[in-house]
Short mmCIF file of C-alpha atoms and ligand atoms in Angstrom, two decimals:
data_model
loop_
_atom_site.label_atom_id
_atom_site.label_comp_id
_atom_site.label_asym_id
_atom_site.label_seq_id
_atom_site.Cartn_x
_atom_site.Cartn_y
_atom_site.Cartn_z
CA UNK X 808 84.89 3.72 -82.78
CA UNK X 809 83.73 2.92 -79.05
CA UNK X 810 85.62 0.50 -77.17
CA UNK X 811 84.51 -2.74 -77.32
CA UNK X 812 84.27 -2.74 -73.27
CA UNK X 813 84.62 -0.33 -70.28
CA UNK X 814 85.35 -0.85 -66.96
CA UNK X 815 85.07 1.22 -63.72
CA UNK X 816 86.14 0.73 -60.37
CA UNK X 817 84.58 2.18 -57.59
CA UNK X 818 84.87 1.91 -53.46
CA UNK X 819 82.32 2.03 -51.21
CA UNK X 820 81.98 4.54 -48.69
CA UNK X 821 80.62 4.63 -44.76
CA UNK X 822 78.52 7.49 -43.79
CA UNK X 823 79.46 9.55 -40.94
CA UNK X 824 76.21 11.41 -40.73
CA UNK X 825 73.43 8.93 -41.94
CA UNK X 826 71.21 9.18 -44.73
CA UNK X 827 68.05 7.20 -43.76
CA UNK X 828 64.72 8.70 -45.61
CA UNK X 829 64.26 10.09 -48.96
CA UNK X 830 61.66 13.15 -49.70
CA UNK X 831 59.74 11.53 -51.88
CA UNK X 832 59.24 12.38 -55.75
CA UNK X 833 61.30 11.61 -59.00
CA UNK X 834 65.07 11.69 -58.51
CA UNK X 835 65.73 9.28 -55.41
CA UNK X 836 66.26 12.92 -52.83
CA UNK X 837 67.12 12.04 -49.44
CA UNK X 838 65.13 14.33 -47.02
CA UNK X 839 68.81 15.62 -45.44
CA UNK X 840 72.40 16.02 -45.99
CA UNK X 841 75.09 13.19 -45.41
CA UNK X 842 78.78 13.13 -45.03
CA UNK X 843 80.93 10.37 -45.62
CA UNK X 844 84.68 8.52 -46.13
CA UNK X 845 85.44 6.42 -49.16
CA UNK X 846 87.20 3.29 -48.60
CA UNK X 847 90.45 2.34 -50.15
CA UNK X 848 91.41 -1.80 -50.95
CA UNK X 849 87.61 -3.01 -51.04
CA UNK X 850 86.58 -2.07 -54.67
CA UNK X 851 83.77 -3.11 -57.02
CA UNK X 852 84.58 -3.27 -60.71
CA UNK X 853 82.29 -3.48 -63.65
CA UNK X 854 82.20 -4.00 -67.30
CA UNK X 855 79.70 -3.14 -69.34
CA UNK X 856 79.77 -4.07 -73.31
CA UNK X 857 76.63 -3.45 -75.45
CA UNK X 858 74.60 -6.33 -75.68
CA UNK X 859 71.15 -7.69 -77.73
CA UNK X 860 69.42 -7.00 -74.27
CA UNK X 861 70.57 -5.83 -70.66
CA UNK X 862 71.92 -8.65 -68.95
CA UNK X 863 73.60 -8.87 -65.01
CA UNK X 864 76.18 -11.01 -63.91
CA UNK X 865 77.41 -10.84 -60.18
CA UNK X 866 80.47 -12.15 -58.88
CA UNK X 867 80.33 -14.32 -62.21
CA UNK X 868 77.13 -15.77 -61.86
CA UNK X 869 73.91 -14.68 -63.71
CA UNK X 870 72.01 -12.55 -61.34
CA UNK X 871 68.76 -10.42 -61.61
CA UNK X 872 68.64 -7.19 -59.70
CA UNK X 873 65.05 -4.99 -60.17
CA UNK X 874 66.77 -1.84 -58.97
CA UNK X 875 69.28 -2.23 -61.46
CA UNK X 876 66.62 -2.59 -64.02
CA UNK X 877 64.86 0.58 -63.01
CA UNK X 878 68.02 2.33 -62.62
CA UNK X 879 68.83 1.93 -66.68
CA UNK X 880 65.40 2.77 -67.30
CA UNK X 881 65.48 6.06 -65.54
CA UNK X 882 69.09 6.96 -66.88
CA UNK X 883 67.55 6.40 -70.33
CA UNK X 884 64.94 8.98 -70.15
CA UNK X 885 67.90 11.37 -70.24
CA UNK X 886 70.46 9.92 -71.72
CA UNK X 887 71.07 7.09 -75.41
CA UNK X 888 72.61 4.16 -73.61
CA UNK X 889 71.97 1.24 -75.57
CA UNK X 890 71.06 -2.90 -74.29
CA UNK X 891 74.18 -3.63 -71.71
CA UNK X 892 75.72 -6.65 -70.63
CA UNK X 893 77.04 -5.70 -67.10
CA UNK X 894 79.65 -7.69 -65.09
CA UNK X 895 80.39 -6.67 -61.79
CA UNK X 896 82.71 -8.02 -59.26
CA UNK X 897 83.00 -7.28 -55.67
CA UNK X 898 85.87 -8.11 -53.30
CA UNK X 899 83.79 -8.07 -50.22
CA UNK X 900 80.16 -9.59 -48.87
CA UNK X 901 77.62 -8.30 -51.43
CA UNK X 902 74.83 -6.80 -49.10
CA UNK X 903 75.65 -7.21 -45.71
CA UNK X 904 75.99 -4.13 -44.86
CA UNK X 905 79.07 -3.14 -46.28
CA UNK X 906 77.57 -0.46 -48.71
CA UNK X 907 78.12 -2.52 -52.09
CA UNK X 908 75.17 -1.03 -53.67
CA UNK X 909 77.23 3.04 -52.96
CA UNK X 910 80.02 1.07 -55.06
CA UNK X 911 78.02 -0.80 -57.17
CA UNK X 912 76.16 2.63 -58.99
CA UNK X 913 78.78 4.72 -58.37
CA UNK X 914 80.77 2.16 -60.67
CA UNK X 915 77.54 1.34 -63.50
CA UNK X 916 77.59 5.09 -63.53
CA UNK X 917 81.28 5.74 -64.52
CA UNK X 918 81.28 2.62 -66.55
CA UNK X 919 78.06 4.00 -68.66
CA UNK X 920 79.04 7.39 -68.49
CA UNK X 921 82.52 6.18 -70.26
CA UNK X 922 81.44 3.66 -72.38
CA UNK X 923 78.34 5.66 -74.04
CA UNK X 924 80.45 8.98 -73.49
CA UNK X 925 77.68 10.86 -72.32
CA UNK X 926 80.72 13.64 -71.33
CA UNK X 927 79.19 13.92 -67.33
CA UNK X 928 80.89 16.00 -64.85
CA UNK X 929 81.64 14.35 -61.97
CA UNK X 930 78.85 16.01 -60.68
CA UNK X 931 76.49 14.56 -63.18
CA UNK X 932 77.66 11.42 -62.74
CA UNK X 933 77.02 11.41 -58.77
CA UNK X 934 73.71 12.37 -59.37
CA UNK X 935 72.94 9.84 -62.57
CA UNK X 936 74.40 7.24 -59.34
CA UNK X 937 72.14 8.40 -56.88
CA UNK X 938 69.08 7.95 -58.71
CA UNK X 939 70.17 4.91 -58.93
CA UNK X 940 71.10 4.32 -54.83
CA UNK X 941 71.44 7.82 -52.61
CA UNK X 942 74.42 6.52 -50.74
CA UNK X 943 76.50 6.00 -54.45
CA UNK X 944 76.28 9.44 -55.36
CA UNK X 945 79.09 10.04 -52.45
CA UNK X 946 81.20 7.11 -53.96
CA UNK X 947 82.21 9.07 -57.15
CA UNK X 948 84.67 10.84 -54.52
CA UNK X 949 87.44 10.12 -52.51
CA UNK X 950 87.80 10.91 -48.67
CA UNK X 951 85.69 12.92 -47.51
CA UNK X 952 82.09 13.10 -49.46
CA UNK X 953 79.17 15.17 -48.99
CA UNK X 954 75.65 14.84 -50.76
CA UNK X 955 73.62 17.55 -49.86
CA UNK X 956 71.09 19.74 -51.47
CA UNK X 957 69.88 21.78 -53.42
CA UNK X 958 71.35 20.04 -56.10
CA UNK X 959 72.11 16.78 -54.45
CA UNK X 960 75.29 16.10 -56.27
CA UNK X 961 78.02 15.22 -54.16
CA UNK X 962 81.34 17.00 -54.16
CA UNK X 963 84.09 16.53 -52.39
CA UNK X 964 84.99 18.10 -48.76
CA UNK X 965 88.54 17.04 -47.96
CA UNK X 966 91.01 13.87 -50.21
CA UNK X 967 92.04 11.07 -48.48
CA UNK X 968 95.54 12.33 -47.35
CA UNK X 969 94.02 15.58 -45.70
CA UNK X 970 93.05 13.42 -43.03
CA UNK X 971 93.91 9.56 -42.96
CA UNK X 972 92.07 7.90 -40.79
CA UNK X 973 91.70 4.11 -40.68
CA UNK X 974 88.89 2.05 -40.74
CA UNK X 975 88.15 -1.31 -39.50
CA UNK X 976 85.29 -3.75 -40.11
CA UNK X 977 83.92 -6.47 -38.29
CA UNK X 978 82.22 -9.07 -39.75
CA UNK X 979 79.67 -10.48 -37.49
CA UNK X 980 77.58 -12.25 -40.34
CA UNK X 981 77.41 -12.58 -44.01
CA UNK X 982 73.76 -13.18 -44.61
CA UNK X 983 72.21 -10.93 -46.89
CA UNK X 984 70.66 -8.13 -44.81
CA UNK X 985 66.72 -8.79 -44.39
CA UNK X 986 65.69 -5.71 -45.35
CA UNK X 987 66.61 -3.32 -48.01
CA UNK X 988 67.66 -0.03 -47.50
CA UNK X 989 64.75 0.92 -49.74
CA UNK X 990 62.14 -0.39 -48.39
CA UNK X 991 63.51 0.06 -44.54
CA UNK X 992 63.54 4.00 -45.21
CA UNK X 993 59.99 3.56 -46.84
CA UNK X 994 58.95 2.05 -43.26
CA UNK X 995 60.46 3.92 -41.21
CA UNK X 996 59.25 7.50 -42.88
CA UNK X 997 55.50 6.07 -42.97
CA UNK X 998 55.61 4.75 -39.58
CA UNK X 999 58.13 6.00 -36.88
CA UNK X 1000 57.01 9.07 -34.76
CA UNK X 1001 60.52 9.89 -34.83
CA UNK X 1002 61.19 10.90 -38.55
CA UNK X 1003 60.55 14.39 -38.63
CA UNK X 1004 63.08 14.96 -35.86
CA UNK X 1005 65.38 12.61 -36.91
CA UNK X 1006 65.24 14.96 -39.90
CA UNK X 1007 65.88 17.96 -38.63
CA UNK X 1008 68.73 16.59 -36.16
CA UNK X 1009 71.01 15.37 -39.56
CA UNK X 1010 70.36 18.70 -40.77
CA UNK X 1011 71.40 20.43 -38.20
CA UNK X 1012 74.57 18.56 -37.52
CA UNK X 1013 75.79 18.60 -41.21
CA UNK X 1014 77.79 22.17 -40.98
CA UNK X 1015 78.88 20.68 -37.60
CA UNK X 1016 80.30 17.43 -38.64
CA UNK X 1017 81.94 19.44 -41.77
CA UNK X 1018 83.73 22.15 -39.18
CA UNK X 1019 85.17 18.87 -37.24
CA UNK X 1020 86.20 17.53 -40.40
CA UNK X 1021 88.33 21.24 -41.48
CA UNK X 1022 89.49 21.00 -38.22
CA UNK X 1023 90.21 17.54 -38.35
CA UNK X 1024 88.71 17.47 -34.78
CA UNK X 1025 88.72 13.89 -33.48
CA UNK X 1026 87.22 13.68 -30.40
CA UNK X 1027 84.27 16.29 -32.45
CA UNK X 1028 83.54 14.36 -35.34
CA UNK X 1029 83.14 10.76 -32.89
CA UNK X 1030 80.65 12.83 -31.00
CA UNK X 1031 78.80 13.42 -34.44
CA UNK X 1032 79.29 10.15 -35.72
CA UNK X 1033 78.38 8.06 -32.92
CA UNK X 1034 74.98 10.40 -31.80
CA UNK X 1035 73.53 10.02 -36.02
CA UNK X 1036 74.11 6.67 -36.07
CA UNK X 1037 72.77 6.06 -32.76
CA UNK X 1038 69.49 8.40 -33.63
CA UNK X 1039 69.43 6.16 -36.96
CA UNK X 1040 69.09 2.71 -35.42
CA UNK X 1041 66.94 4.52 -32.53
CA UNK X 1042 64.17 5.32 -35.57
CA UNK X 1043 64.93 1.96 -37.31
CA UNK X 1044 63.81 0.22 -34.30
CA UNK X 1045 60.40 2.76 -34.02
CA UNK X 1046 58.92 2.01 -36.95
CA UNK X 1047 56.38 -0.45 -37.30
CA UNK X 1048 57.54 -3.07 -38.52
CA UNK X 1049 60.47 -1.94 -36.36
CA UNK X 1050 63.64 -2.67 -37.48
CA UNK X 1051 66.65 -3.83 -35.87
CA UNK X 1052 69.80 -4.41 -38.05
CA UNK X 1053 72.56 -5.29 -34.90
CA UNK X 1054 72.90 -8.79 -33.78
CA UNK X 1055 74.61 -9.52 -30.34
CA UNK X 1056 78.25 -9.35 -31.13
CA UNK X 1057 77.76 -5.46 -32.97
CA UNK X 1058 76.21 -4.51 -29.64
CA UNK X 1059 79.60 -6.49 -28.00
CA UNK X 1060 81.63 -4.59 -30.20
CA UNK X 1061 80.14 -1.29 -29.59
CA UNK X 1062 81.03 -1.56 -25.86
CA UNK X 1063 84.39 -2.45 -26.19
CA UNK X 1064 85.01 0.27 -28.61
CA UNK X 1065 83.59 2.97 -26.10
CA UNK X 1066 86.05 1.74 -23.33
CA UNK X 1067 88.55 1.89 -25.68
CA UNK X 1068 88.05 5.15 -26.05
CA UNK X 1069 87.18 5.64 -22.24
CA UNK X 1070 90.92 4.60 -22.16
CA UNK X 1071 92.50 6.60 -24.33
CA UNK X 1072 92.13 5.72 -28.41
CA UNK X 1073 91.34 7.60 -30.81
CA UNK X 1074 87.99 5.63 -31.89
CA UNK X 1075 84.57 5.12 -32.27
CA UNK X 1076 82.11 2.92 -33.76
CA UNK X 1077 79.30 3.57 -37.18
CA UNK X 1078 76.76 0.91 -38.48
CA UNK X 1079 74.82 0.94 -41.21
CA UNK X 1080 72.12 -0.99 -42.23
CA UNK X 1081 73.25 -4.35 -41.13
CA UNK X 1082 75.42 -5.88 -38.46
CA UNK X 1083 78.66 -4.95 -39.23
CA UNK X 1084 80.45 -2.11 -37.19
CA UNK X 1085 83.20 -0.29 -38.55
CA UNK X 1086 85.49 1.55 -36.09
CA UNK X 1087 86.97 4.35 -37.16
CA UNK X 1088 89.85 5.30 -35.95
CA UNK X 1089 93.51 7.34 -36.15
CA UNK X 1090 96.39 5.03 -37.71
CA UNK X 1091 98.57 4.97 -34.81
CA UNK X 1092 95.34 3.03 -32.39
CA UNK X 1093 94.12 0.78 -35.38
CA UNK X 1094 95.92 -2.03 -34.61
CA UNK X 1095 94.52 -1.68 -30.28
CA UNK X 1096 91.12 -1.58 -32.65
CA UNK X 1097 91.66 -4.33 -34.71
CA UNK X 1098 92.79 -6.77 -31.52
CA UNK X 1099 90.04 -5.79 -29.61
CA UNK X 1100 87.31 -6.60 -32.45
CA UNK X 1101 88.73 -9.65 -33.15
CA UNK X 1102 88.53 -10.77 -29.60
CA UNK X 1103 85.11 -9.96 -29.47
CA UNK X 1104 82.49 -13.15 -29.35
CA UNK X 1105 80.70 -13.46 -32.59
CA UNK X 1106 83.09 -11.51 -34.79
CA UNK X 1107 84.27 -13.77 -37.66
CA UNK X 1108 86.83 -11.68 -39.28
CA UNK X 1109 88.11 -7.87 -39.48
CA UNK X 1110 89.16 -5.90 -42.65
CA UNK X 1111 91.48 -2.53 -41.98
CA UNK X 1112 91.43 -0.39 -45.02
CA UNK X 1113 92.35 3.08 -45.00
CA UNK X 1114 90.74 6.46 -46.74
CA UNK X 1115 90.65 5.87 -51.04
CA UNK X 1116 90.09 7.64 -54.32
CA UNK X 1117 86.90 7.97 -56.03
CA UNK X 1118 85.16 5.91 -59.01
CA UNK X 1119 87.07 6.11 -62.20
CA UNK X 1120 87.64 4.22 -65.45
CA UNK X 1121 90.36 1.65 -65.40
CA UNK X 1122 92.51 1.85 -68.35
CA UNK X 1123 92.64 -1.42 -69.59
O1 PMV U 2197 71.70 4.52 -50.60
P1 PMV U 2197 71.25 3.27 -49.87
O2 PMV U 2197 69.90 2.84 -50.32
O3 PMV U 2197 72.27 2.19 -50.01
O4 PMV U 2197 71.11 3.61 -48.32
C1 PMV U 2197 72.19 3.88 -47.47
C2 PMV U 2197 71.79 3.86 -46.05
C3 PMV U 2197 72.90 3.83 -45.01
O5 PMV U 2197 74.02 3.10 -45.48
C4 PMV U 2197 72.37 3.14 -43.75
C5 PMV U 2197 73.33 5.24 -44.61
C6 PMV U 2197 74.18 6.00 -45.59
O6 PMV U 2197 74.11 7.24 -45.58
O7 PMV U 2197 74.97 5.38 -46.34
#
């Protein structure tokens, strides 16, 4: 007899070298490789139960989300997963740039995968979550993820405690970001005169960044870091519409993180697709990092979490 309910838990992660562009076709395929650390303490959970007909409720509150919709529907070609009522909870700003949607999937995927044991590998079950959003298939790990191809399932480079670096957000806003993910990488591939370099650049970095990673090479991997997401924003803002995720205070924040570093710390900054920069840094400077962030005009608030686990079901 199935359980009546099944929950999963899953953290998101922050990408080291940037996915931004997919290569088009079935299967939601970014065009290159991506590395990436999993978060520990911010966590999304979800419960799904079988239902009359799918149904969403976010943070408690009846939502509607289309790519959730379309993400069911493509897992169903493959797979018998019956009507679901899905609640799912996050402890952190949904959408602002904090990577709930890598949580979000990578969590629907381990709740599904449990609670209409489909019997996925882990591998599977990265790439049932990045059909569903690219960035979740690196979620189902812990510490250090990788999602390249050919088979673009992620698998995991190096756990948490290999290397256990800190990380700390600021906050600089909590609006929803004004432009998905989706659609940003749809613009930017159609439009920017950059994208076929920006291409080849990740690609050519990826055995790079994993090397510093092995050799848990510091000053290496912020090099890496720091130049893909620099080239990513740089071909956000060419497209046309161009975009431009930062506000004033993550440009503030990224200058006092590089003279922290000028002076000494181990740090250095990553953004993703909204104004939020997360400094990542060794645990002995994270509390220099955390200071200086919070000092820093416009920042409303900084969370320090450390490396975590991957997506799993919660006993309950
Ligand atoms: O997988 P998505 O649609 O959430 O896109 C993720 C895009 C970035 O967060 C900006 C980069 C990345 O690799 O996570």
């Amino acid at each position: 007899m199935p359980a009546d309910s099944t929950t999963a838990r899953a953290h998101p992660n922050i990408a080291l070298l940037k996915y931004w562009g997919k290569q088009g076709g079935p299967g939601n395929i970014p065009a290159a490789p991506s590395l990436s650390i999993t978060l520990d303490t911010l966590v999304t959970t979800t419960t799904v139960r079988q239902a009359r007909a799918d149904s969403l409720s976010l943070n408690g509150e009846a939502a509607a989300d289309p790519r959730i919709g379309a993400a069911l529907a493509d897992w169903r070609r493959d797979h018998d997963i019956p009507p679901l009522a899905i609640d799912t909870r996050n402890s952190f700003p949904t959408a602002a740039g904090l990577a709930s949607s890598a949580s979000g999937f990578a969590a629907l995927a381990t709740a599904v995968d449990g609670h209409c044991r489909l019997g996925l590998s882990a591998g599977e079950r990265s790439a049932l979550a990045r059909r569903g959003s690219a960035s979740a298939a690196r979620s189902i790990y812990g510490g250090f993820a990788m999602l390249n191809g050919p088979d673009w399932q992620a698998s995991q480079l190096m756990s948490a405690d290999y290397w256990p670096l800190k990380v700390v957000v600021a906050i600089t806003s909590t609006a929803p970001k004004t432009v998905s993910s989706r659609e940003g990488m749809a613009i930017t591939k159609r439009s920017s005169p950059y994208f076929d370099a920006w291409i080849s650049a990740t690609a050519g970095d990826f055995g790079s960044m994993r090397d510093a990673v092995l050799r848990r090479d510091f000053a290496r991997l912020a090099e890496l870091s720091e130049a893909s997401c620099l080239r990513m924003h740089g071909l956000m803002m060419s497209g046309d519409p161009a975009l431009l995720y930062w506000n004033a205070a993550t440009l503030g924040c990224i200058e006092a993180l590089r003279s922290l570093r000028e002076a000494g710390r181990n740090v250095f900054f990553t953004v993703d697709a909204g104004p939020q920069v997360k400094a990542v840094c060794e645990s002995p400077d994270a509390r220099a990092v955390q200071d200086l962030l919070r000092a820093q005009p416009g920042v409303r608030d900084t969370v320090t979490v450390g490396l975590g686990g991957g997506a799993a079901v919660v006993d309950e």
